[in-house]
């Protein structure tokens, strides 16, 4: 029956076309070609065809740019022209300016994008006629639809087409989407026989398999959206490389090896990079990417390394050396010590924290990237409790809540190894949560870190929050009066969470210098925001010159700077552990000279807006809070958030004072009219 219906629909459409040609209509040749193309694809419209890999086999509704649709019709010519994606009875022939608006506002506006290919809405008779209310199919109407770029099947709804494309991606059927993609620089047959894509990031080339964006189907998973994460990790490693050199660093989950290759290519002899992965495919691709970037691959025997080969610009000479090891990340971190460890598994990193703190050297750095945003952002509270042992709910400051929860888990893992931490950086964006901590050896440092793990008391009515001190009752902690004015209990306990600072200002300033040095323009605004947030100030001017590079004591280490290079003998350049007395004296001096910590959490100006009132601009509101005597700054967690040491009641009072009623213009005009009368 379906074949008969398709034949009847094709016959009706062909009769209409013949009648129009006989009457000498003004339809252009492009419209006839579109109808012929629709008739050719009619037979395979609703069938499960095999994916096509050439652009010529695709439907005319699939284009890469809007100009592709306009090329189908000669818009520069005179006379009336028909739409190539609409039948004549639906859209009559018109002049070029009207047809151009029709193509842009109807067909192009609702396209579905897939790997650079735009699937526009099609109104040609490619599908079966939708029967009328009387059941007569001949008097029915055609249904608008999309043509799949992979398998050429026709689907009516946009949401259904998006779901259909996701199923193709999960199956790894994306070969057809790479023929017209502009991101591919060049393609060659891979040794395994599969086509791959060459991608360049921060001057480093890596080859990617077609299904590199699907972690369930590809071992060499690569996420383009994590570029900010990779650059932040690189800057933190560059800062550690300035303190002592050379340092041994580990990329525990290599995948394509992009991160470790960037370290070796830009930092050269200052780092000894080890990339590990448990997959044979990943290890093979990492070695191929090393050859692609002119980097020598070490065998992975983990013996004593010889002196690094001097870097030379002569063609053929390796610029760096990378050790590639096929081994589980936990085993690698248990066997060998490192100065810098980066953990970036697909999901949570709690299973690897104990092994990371087992052999990390004193005053080393561990960076943890967590991409399980569903559990971190309180979308799956049962998973959150299982992985992190924390109870959280959805709040206005949920991103900072996630960052403090990850730091809490990291601190507990360090304490189990008799080590403490200092948080250098905590960033929570849409796709990941990045935490960078410095490791402090000793049970005393571990006790100091565990003292900063506290419960958080949160009011579910006004969203006031405060960390709970030991021995305090919950209802006596919150400064708001919601418990007395509202029926029932309004406060809940969340956590445990990290209650200490999330940023180190000196470390962030040196990260900004590293970002400027290596031309990382993408993360410089973010790092500047973090510096202002760590100081809780709205100052815009940041010093990048030599005046900013002064001696700073961080975690018992005097950092070598350009201003006082002669006094750098006090610095711990070799990475060896200091004696207990010397380290303790430096830590005491650091506590005395420490600046004020930034206040925890922030308030959203839109969350606490007043109905019927126009709020002041955010920058003006920050100025008003500063004039009121409070410390204020913006936060990277929320573009509308304000970090301040003012309570919620004080925050609302300043907001109310400088808000203007929305209907102030009406009474003013009426009063002026009365005066004139």
XYZ file of C-alpha atoms in Angstrom:
677
model
C 0.000 0.000 0.000
C 2.834 2.418 0.840
C 4.359 1.884 -2.608
C 1.004 2.557 -4.287
C 0.588 5.765 -2.284
C 4.046 6.933 -3.296
C 3.306 6.149 -6.937
C 0.002 8.080 -6.815
C 1.715 11.083 -5.194
C 4.457 11.075 -7.813
C 1.919 10.783 -10.635
C -0.133 13.714 -9.331
C 2.948 15.877 -8.983
C 4.161 14.949 -12.471
C 0.757 15.843 -13.989
C 0.894 19.255 -12.323
C 4.369 19.868 -13.685
C 3.316 18.862 -17.232
C 0.290 21.157 -17.124
C 2.423 24.100 -16.009
C 4.959 23.473 -18.760
C 2.173 23.273 -21.349
C 0.664 26.571 -20.165
C 4.032 28.306 -20.527
C 4.389 29.277 -16.884
C 7.190 31.417 -15.531
C 8.778 28.645 -13.454
C 12.529 28.667 -13.859
C 14.686 25.718 -14.790
C 16.011 25.578 -11.224
C 12.531 24.849 -9.923
C 12.107 22.016 -12.455
C 15.461 20.579 -11.435
C 14.388 20.699 -7.798
C 11.192 18.800 -8.652
C 13.164 16.220 -10.623
C 15.593 15.845 -7.730
C 12.688 15.341 -5.337
C 11.264 12.614 -7.600
C 14.646 10.860 -7.638
C 14.877 10.801 -3.843
C 11.238 9.781 -3.507
C 11.930 6.080 -3.663
C 14.389 6.170 -0.738
C 12.499 8.735 1.350
C 11.227 6.507 4.129
C 13.678 3.635 3.822
C 16.764 2.962 5.928
C 19.350 3.762 3.304
C 23.073 3.415 3.869
C 25.009 6.545 4.813
C 26.345 8.494 1.860
C 29.743 10.098 2.036
C 29.608 12.440 -0.955
C 27.933 15.808 -1.156
C 26.450 15.065 -4.590
C 24.256 12.291 -3.158
C 22.657 14.582 -0.631
C 19.347 16.355 -1.023
C 19.310 19.959 -2.233
C 17.864 21.074 1.131
C 21.202 20.216 2.811
C 23.597 23.140 2.468
C 26.532 24.625 4.356
C 25.596 28.300 3.890
C 22.562 30.347 2.982
C 24.188 31.194 -0.320
C 23.915 27.518 -1.229
C 20.128 27.818 -1.400
C 20.334 31.022 -3.406
C 22.644 29.379 -5.936
C 19.850 26.929 -6.781
C 17.901 29.873 -8.226
C 19.354 32.622 -10.381
C 18.340 35.534 -8.172
C 20.259 38.023 -10.306
C 18.176 37.292 -13.374
C 14.970 39.086 -14.346
C 11.444 37.728 -14.136
C 9.583 35.586 -11.646
C 11.227 32.523 -10.129
C 9.931 29.515 -8.184
C 11.222 28.247 -4.845
C 13.427 25.156 -5.248
C 12.105 23.642 -1.988
C 8.368 24.378 -2.389
C 5.834 23.109 -4.961
C 4.165 25.635 -7.213
C 0.765 25.275 -5.537
C 2.268 26.171 -2.158
C 4.495 29.098 -3.179
C 3.879 30.815 -6.481
C 6.650 32.219 -8.597
C 7.786 35.667 -7.488
C 10.544 38.195 -8.000
C 14.070 37.794 -6.645
C 13.831 40.037 -3.578
C 10.723 38.254 -2.312
C 12.149 34.814 -3.037
C 15.328 35.687 -1.136
C 13.287 36.600 1.971
C 11.271 33.411 1.565
C 14.372 31.221 1.499
C 15.879 32.969 4.510
C 12.807 33.239 6.751
C 11.123 29.913 5.990
C 13.648 27.307 4.904
C 16.927 28.525 6.442
C 15.565 29.841 9.732
C 14.544 26.418 11.084
C 17.510 24.363 9.902
C 19.065 21.468 11.880
C 22.863 21.614 12.088
C 25.065 18.538 12.087
C 28.857 18.856 11.802
C 28.687 22.026 9.685
C 25.855 20.762 7.437
C 22.521 22.634 7.584
C 19.402 20.557 6.916
C 16.728 23.059 5.854
C 13.010 22.434 5.944
C 11.704 20.929 2.703
C 8.139 21.215 1.315
C 8.608 19.138 -1.818
C 6.496 15.971 -2.255
C 9.218 13.696 -0.929
C 6.920 12.084 1.653
C 3.494 10.490 1.484
C 0.473 12.763 1.303
C -1.221 13.379 4.630
C -4.859 12.226 4.287
C -7.633 14.766 4.681
C -10.411 14.519 7.269
C -12.578 12.611 4.818
C -9.881 10.015 4.308
C -9.172 10.972 0.701
C -5.427 10.988 0.216
C -5.556 12.798 -3.131
C -7.147 15.838 -1.502
C -4.690 15.858 1.372
C -1.591 18.004 1.789
C 2.146 17.394 1.813
C 4.004 17.444 5.134
C 7.080 19.620 5.654
C 10.109 17.516 6.551
C 13.901 17.296 6.878
C 16.302 15.078 4.952
C 18.917 13.327 7.102
C 22.459 14.162 6.070
C 23.675 10.649 6.953
C 21.013 8.197 5.816
C 18.709 10.434 3.667
C 15.585 9.444 5.595
C 12.827 12.086 5.852
C 11.559 13.196 9.289
C 8.829 15.754 9.884
C 9.651 17.248 13.281
C 12.830 19.115 14.169
C 13.132 17.492 17.612
C 12.748 14.047 16.070
C 15.502 14.832 13.584
C 17.830 15.921 16.392
C 17.159 12.661 18.255
C 17.684 10.730 15.023
C 21.100 12.347 14.518
C 22.107 11.547 18.104
C 21.433 7.869 17.429
C 23.718 8.069 14.389
C 26.460 9.594 16.551
C 26.103 6.892 19.210
C 26.501 4.252 16.519
C 29.542 6.006 15.088
C 27.812 6.658 11.745
C 29.207 10.113 11.020
C 31.310 9.535 7.909
C 28.989 11.521 5.666
C 29.250 14.632 7.835
C 32.959 15.175 7.203
C 32.945 15.737 3.461
C 31.835 19.342 3.712
C 33.130 20.305 7.130
C 35.327 23.392 7.265
C 37.116 22.322 10.451
C 39.083 19.579 8.700
C 42.456 20.763 7.554
C 43.423 17.671 5.630
C 42.525 13.996 5.610
C 44.589 10.934 4.903
C 43.931 7.250 5.384
C 44.970 6.237 8.869
C 47.114 3.155 9.432
C 44.018 1.351 10.677
C 42.190 2.117 7.437
C 39.798 4.692 8.990
C 39.763 8.344 7.907
C 40.905 10.801 10.561
C 40.821 14.531 11.108
C 43.792 16.738 11.967
C 42.998 19.377 14.577
C 45.353 22.127 15.754
C 45.157 23.710 19.210
C 47.793 25.933 20.816
C 50.248 25.093 18.065
C 49.871 21.330 18.621
C 48.486 18.978 15.948
C 46.507 15.885 16.880
C 44.724 13.392 14.682
C 41.171 12.425 15.600
C 38.965 9.542 14.572
C 35.531 10.387 13.111
C 33.732 9.315 16.307
C 36.065 11.201 18.668
C 33.129 13.112 20.204
C 31.380 9.937 21.430
C 33.089 8.558 24.543
C 30.997 5.375 24.512
C 32.169 4.478 21.005
C 35.682 5.923 20.884
C 38.706 5.393 23.115
C 40.378 8.529 21.758
C 37.734 10.880 23.132
C 38.324 14.565 22.404
C 36.088 17.421 23.589
C 36.532 20.762 21.854
C 34.578 22.528 24.624
C 37.332 21.709 27.149
C 39.824 24.089 25.534
C 39.489 26.529 28.454
C 40.189 23.696 30.873
C 43.340 22.649 29.027
C 44.669 26.197 28.953
C 44.073 26.742 32.679
C 45.900 23.492 33.465
C 48.771 24.496 31.182
C 49.161 27.868 32.946
C 49.196 26.223 36.381
C 51.931 23.831 35.212
C 53.904 26.732 33.732
C 53.829 28.490 37.111
C 55.169 25.378 38.867
C 57.872 25.046 36.203
C 59.087 28.549 37.116
C 59.467 27.552 40.764
C 61.638 24.489 40.172
C 62.957 22.808 37.088
C 62.792 20.203 35.730
C 59.553 18.796 37.095
C 57.984 15.429 36.407
C 54.350 15.792 35.337
C 51.716 13.184 34.540
C 48.736 13.294 32.200
C 46.903 10.347 33.715
C 44.262 10.005 30.983
C 45.949 10.655 27.671
C 43.220 9.825 25.104
C 44.623 11.738 22.093
C 47.532 13.081 24.170
C 46.697 16.711 23.367
C 47.389 18.009 26.884
C 50.709 16.271 27.460
C 51.912 17.207 23.989
C 51.150 20.871 24.664
C 53.174 20.701 27.875
C 56.188 19.171 26.132
C 56.028 21.365 23.038
C 55.874 24.712 24.847
C 57.748 24.098 28.110
C 60.466 21.919 26.500
C 63.235 20.987 28.953
C 61.475 22.478 31.990
C 59.157 19.451 32.213
C 59.435 15.683 31.895
C 56.055 14.606 30.578
C 54.515 11.173 31.105
C 51.289 10.288 29.294
C 49.477 7.136 30.323
C 46.377 5.360 29.086
C 45.065 1.834 29.413
C 43.722 1.581 25.854
C 45.897 0.184 23.060
C 44.174 2.447 20.536
C 44.927 5.535 22.598
C 48.575 4.610 23.143
C 49.038 4.003 19.431
C 47.423 7.330 18.529
C 49.455 9.223 21.149
C 52.662 7.914 19.599
C 51.463 8.910 16.134
C 50.610 12.391 17.422
C 54.102 12.651 18.902
C 55.585 11.982 15.478
C 53.173 14.513 14.016
C 54.566 17.207 16.345
C 58.239 16.168 16.016
C 58.402 14.886 19.601
C 60.503 11.865 20.536
C 58.681 8.990 22.255
C 60.316 7.283 25.217
C 59.805 3.546 25.515
C 58.146 3.719 28.910
C 60.627 1.590 30.870
C 60.684 4.332 33.531
C 64.382 4.087 34.125
C 66.613 7.022 34.977
C 66.330 9.492 32.163
C 69.390 10.858 30.518
C 69.983 14.528 29.908
C 67.518 16.177 27.589
C 68.641 16.781 24.055
C 69.270 20.456 23.421
C 66.429 22.026 21.526
C 67.332 22.837 17.970
C 65.482 24.299 15.055
C 67.127 21.905 12.631
C 64.528 19.922 10.763
C 64.314 16.341 11.947
C 65.656 16.972 15.445
C 63.020 16.218 18.142
C 62.062 19.315 20.092
C 61.108 17.376 23.251
C 60.705 13.913 24.725
C 57.514 12.355 26.047
C 57.169 9.061 27.880
C 54.103 7.087 26.772
C 52.997 4.261 29.080
C 50.173 1.765 28.615
C 49.036 1.309 32.200
C 46.157 1.997 34.526
C 46.294 5.472 36.066
C 46.101 4.169 39.643
C 49.002 1.784 39.059
C 51.113 4.520 37.478
C 50.593 6.931 40.366
C 51.340 4.206 42.931
C 54.608 3.218 41.246
C 56.327 6.530 40.538
C 56.425 9.961 42.215
C 55.464 13.129 40.364
C 55.564 16.888 40.911
C 52.407 17.600 38.923
C 49.448 15.285 38.298
C 46.403 16.057 36.183
C 43.280 13.905 36.520
C 40.644 14.250 33.819
C 38.619 11.038 33.535
C 35.273 10.898 31.798
C 33.028 11.695 34.775
C 34.108 11.793 38.406
C 37.712 11.525 39.599
C 37.054 10.222 43.131
C 38.393 6.765 42.270
C 41.872 8.157 41.533
C 42.422 10.675 44.338
C 43.922 8.217 46.853
C 46.529 7.036 44.352
C 47.318 10.632 43.317
C 48.130 11.732 46.882
C 50.066 8.562 47.567
C 53.221 9.546 45.668
C 52.875 13.258 44.961
C 55.951 15.151 46.069
C 55.838 17.802 48.779
C 54.676 21.204 47.487
C 53.558 19.549 44.269
C 50.301 20.356 42.487
C 47.312 18.165 41.660
C 44.644 19.378 39.226
C 41.292 17.587 39.087
C 38.740 18.038 36.291
C 35.265 16.655 37.014
C 32.768 16.475 34.160
C 29.928 14.717 35.993
C 27.880 17.913 36.051
C 24.598 16.097 36.697
C 25.760 15.005 40.150
C 27.783 18.144 40.857
C 24.966 20.536 39.965
C 22.417 18.662 42.138
C 20.515 17.031 39.301
C 21.210 13.529 40.663
C 21.406 13.828 44.470
C 21.663 10.075 45.006
C 24.773 9.910 42.796
C 26.200 12.936 44.615
C 25.802 11.223 47.954
C 27.339 8.023 46.633
C 30.423 9.618 45.023
C 31.132 12.642 47.196
C 29.332 11.825 50.456
C 27.609 15.239 50.401
C 23.994 16.280 50.631
C 23.190 19.257 48.393
C 20.119 20.843 46.854
C 19.611 23.212 43.944
C 20.449 26.767 45.039
C 21.269 30.064 43.360
C 24.970 29.454 44.082
C 25.012 25.829 42.928
C 28.237 26.179 40.895
C 30.300 27.341 43.862
C 28.597 24.638 45.906
C 29.905 22.076 43.398
C 33.435 23.504 43.528
C 33.522 23.401 47.337
C 32.185 19.848 47.289
C 35.005 18.691 44.998
C 37.611 20.435 47.180
C 36.084 18.711 50.227
C 36.560 15.301 48.577
C 40.130 16.167 47.554
C 40.964 17.341 51.082
C 39.692 14.106 52.620
C 41.758 12.029 50.210
C 44.860 14.054 51.117
C 44.181 13.712 54.840
C 44.118 9.930 54.538
C 47.745 10.178 53.360
C 48.691 12.618 56.178
C 48.816 15.543 53.784
C 47.086 18.883 53.648
C 46.120 21.088 50.726
C 46.009 24.732 49.737
C 43.462 25.590 47.069
C 45.094 27.583 44.284
C 42.217 27.670 41.840
C 38.590 26.478 41.636
C 36.607 27.070 38.451
C 33.090 25.831 37.712
C 31.773 26.402 34.217
C 29.020 24.829 32.164
C 30.877 21.662 31.184
C 33.357 20.995 33.989
C 34.612 21.794 37.474
C 38.390 22.328 37.729
C 40.193 22.325 41.083
C 43.958 22.947 41.420
C 45.532 22.348 44.841
C 49.036 22.385 46.273
C 50.035 19.466 48.485
C 51.458 20.128 51.971
C 53.170 17.240 53.715
C 52.587 16.397 57.371
C 49.774 15.543 59.796
C 49.691 19.131 61.067
C 48.836 20.413 57.609
C 46.282 17.620 57.227
C 44.594 18.672 60.489
C 44.480 22.300 59.365
C 42.786 21.280 56.129
C 40.202 19.039 57.780
C 39.224 21.861 60.152
C 37.919 23.755 57.131
C 35.392 21.047 56.279
C 32.047 22.175 57.683
C 28.327 21.835 57.215
C 26.416 24.650 55.517
C 23.111 25.954 56.889
C 20.848 27.092 54.062
C 17.452 28.823 54.332
C 15.100 27.446 51.704
C 12.882 30.541 51.825
C 15.257 33.512 51.433
C 18.390 31.490 50.459
C 20.539 32.978 53.202
C 23.478 30.717 54.032
C 26.244 30.446 56.612
C 28.770 27.795 57.606
C 27.836 25.943 60.774
C 30.325 26.093 63.610
C 30.769 23.215 65.995
C 28.370 23.280 68.929
C 25.868 25.703 67.366
C 22.181 25.009 66.859
C 20.885 25.243 63.309
C 18.121 27.761 64.020
C 20.469 30.083 65.911
C 22.997 30.258 63.101
C 21.169 32.024 60.263
C 20.878 35.814 60.550
C 17.465 35.846 58.826
C 14.151 35.726 60.704
C 12.438 33.214 58.439
C 12.314 30.565 61.181
C 10.196 32.782 63.434
C 7.938 34.291 60.775
C 7.320 31.235 58.576
C 5.482 28.069 59.684
C 7.683 25.002 60.019
C 11.438 24.671 59.667
C 13.031 26.537 56.780
C 16.737 25.721 57.292
C 18.521 22.622 55.993
C 22.072 21.357 56.419
C 24.150 20.846 53.293
C 27.574 19.347 52.916
C 30.090 18.780 54.332
C 31.846 21.398 52.196
C 35.168 23.216 52.021
C 34.810 26.491 53.954
C 38.227 27.969 53.174
C 39.290 30.201 50.255
C 39.014 28.983 46.687
C 41.724 31.168 45.120
C 45.337 32.180 45.651
C 45.884 35.700 44.345
C 49.650 35.408 43.858
C 49.312 32.148 41.958
C 46.587 33.606 39.728
C 48.719 36.627 38.892
C 51.561 34.376 37.754
C 49.063 32.321 35.760
C 48.014 35.516 33.994
C 51.666 36.232 33.165
C 52.001 32.715 31.733
C 48.829 33.185 29.668
C 50.201 36.417 28.224
C 53.580 34.809 27.542
C 52.095 31.880 25.614
C 49.468 34.014 23.778
C 46.402 32.449 25.394
C 43.967 35.251 24.686
C 40.885 33.115 25.387
C 41.433 32.673 29.116
C 42.957 36.033 29.993
C 39.565 37.689 30.757
C 38.648 34.689 32.922
C 41.899 34.833 34.889
C 41.487 38.574 35.414
C 38.002 37.950 36.801
C 39.420 35.311 39.132
C 42.066 37.738 40.413
C 39.446 40.375 41.222
C 37.266 37.686 42.794
C 40.101 36.395 44.987
C 40.776 39.913 46.273
C 37.025 40.690 46.391
C 37.591 43.981 44.612
C 36.240 45.684 41.526
C 39.581 47.109 40.416
C 39.977 46.860 36.654
C 43.678 47.656 36.379
C 45.928 44.632 36.751
C 49.694 44.968 36.740
C 51.433 42.648 34.276
C 54.932 44.102 34.379
C 57.913 43.432 36.583
C 56.289 45.300 39.503
C 53.842 42.443 39.879
C 56.618 39.869 40.098
C 57.652 40.355 43.691
C 58.686 37.775 46.242
C 55.681 35.774 47.451
C 55.599 33.083 50.100
C 53.221 30.265 49.205
C 53.055 27.058 51.184
C 56.527 27.394 52.623
C 58.240 28.320 49.349
C 59.750 31.691 48.461
C 58.970 32.057 44.779
C 61.810 33.177 42.524
C 60.881 36.404 40.702
C 62.430 38.791 38.250
C 62.528 41.697 40.719
C 64.783 40.025 43.271
C 66.571 37.294 41.378
C 69.638 37.531 43.620
C 67.643 36.490 46.652
C 66.320 33.399 44.947
C 68.696 31.177 46.843
C 66.019 30.840 49.488
C 63.664 29.266 46.979
C 63.158 25.546 46.822
C 64.197 25.075 43.203
C 65.128 21.401 43.417
C 61.760 20.349 44.840
C 63.345 18.701 47.913
C 61.479 18.721 51.173
C 62.374 21.333 53.748
C 62.994 20.593 57.340
C 60.061 20.842 59.737
C 61.355 23.911 61.614
C 62.105 25.959 58.511
C 58.821 25.066 56.847
C 56.902 25.817 60.043
C 58.548 29.226 60.454
C 57.727 30.169 56.885
C 54.119 29.068 57.316
C 53.772 31.170 60.488
C 55.141 34.199 58.671
C 52.779 33.493 55.791
C 49.784 33.477 58.144
C 50.772 36.843 59.612
C 51.208 38.413 56.188
C 48.136 36.802 54.642
C 45.518 39.147 53.236
C 41.794 38.985 53.947
C 40.068 35.947 52.504
C 37.294 36.471 50.010
C 33.806 35.940 51.461
C 32.183 32.616 50.594
C 29.330 32.376 48.087
C 27.531 35.141 46.233
C 24.076 36.623 45.658
C 22.319 36.866 42.302
C 20.952 40.351 41.679
C 18.101 38.959 39.575
C 17.164 36.342 42.156
C 16.577 39.032 44.813
C 15.021 41.680 42.565
C 11.894 43.478 43.755
C 8.675 43.200 41.798
C 7.597 46.477 40.238
C 11.035 48.049 40.632
C 13.766 48.729 38.103
C 17.118 47.549 39.444
C 20.298 49.573 38.906
C 22.935 48.329 36.500
C 25.266 45.719 37.946
C 28.375 47.920 37.828
C 26.479 50.773 39.482
C 25.182 48.417 42.156
C 28.721 47.250 42.903
C 29.697 50.879 43.359
C 26.782 51.466 45.738
C 27.796 48.457 47.862
C 31.385 49.701 47.984
C 30.220 53.136 49.121
C 28.201 51.427 51.868
C 31.443 49.981 53.258
C 31.259 46.380 51.973
C 33.784 44.317 50.016
C 32.314 43.463 46.635
C 33.386 41.835 43.381
C 31.912 39.988 40.451
C 32.181 36.224 40.199
C 32.903 33.881 37.320
C 30.378 31.387 38.669
C 27.425 33.600 37.681
C 27.459 36.658 35.369
C 24.714 38.251 37.499
C 26.278 37.261 40.829
C 27.817 39.604 43.396
C 30.384 38.321 45.910
C 30.222 40.442 49.058
C 30.681 40.217 52.810
C 27.284 41.874 53.376
C 24.437 39.773 54.706
C 21.370 39.146 52.607
C 19.374 41.723 54.580
C 22.022 44.390 53.969
C 22.243 43.337 50.328
C 18.498 43.767 49.859
C 18.417 47.105 51.673
C 21.001 48.619 49.301
C 19.198 47.098 46.323
C 15.878 48.550 47.496
C 17.383 51.962 48.152
C 18.645 52.413 44.590
C 15.770 50.697 42.746
C 13.222 52.867 40.936
C 9.525 52.009 40.499
C 8.608 51.008 36.968
C 5.531 53.297 36.792
C 7.225 56.523 37.851
C 6.693 58.128 34.463
C 2.861 58.034 34.610
C 2.235 60.041 37.811
C 4.907 62.584 36.830
C 3.133 63.399 33.570
C -0.233 63.647 35.301
C 1.147 66.071 37.891
C 2.727 68.221 35.176
C -0.592 68.330 33.311
C -2.421 69.433 36.490
C 0.064 72.240 37.004
C -0.407 73.509 33.455
C -4.201 73.476 33.854
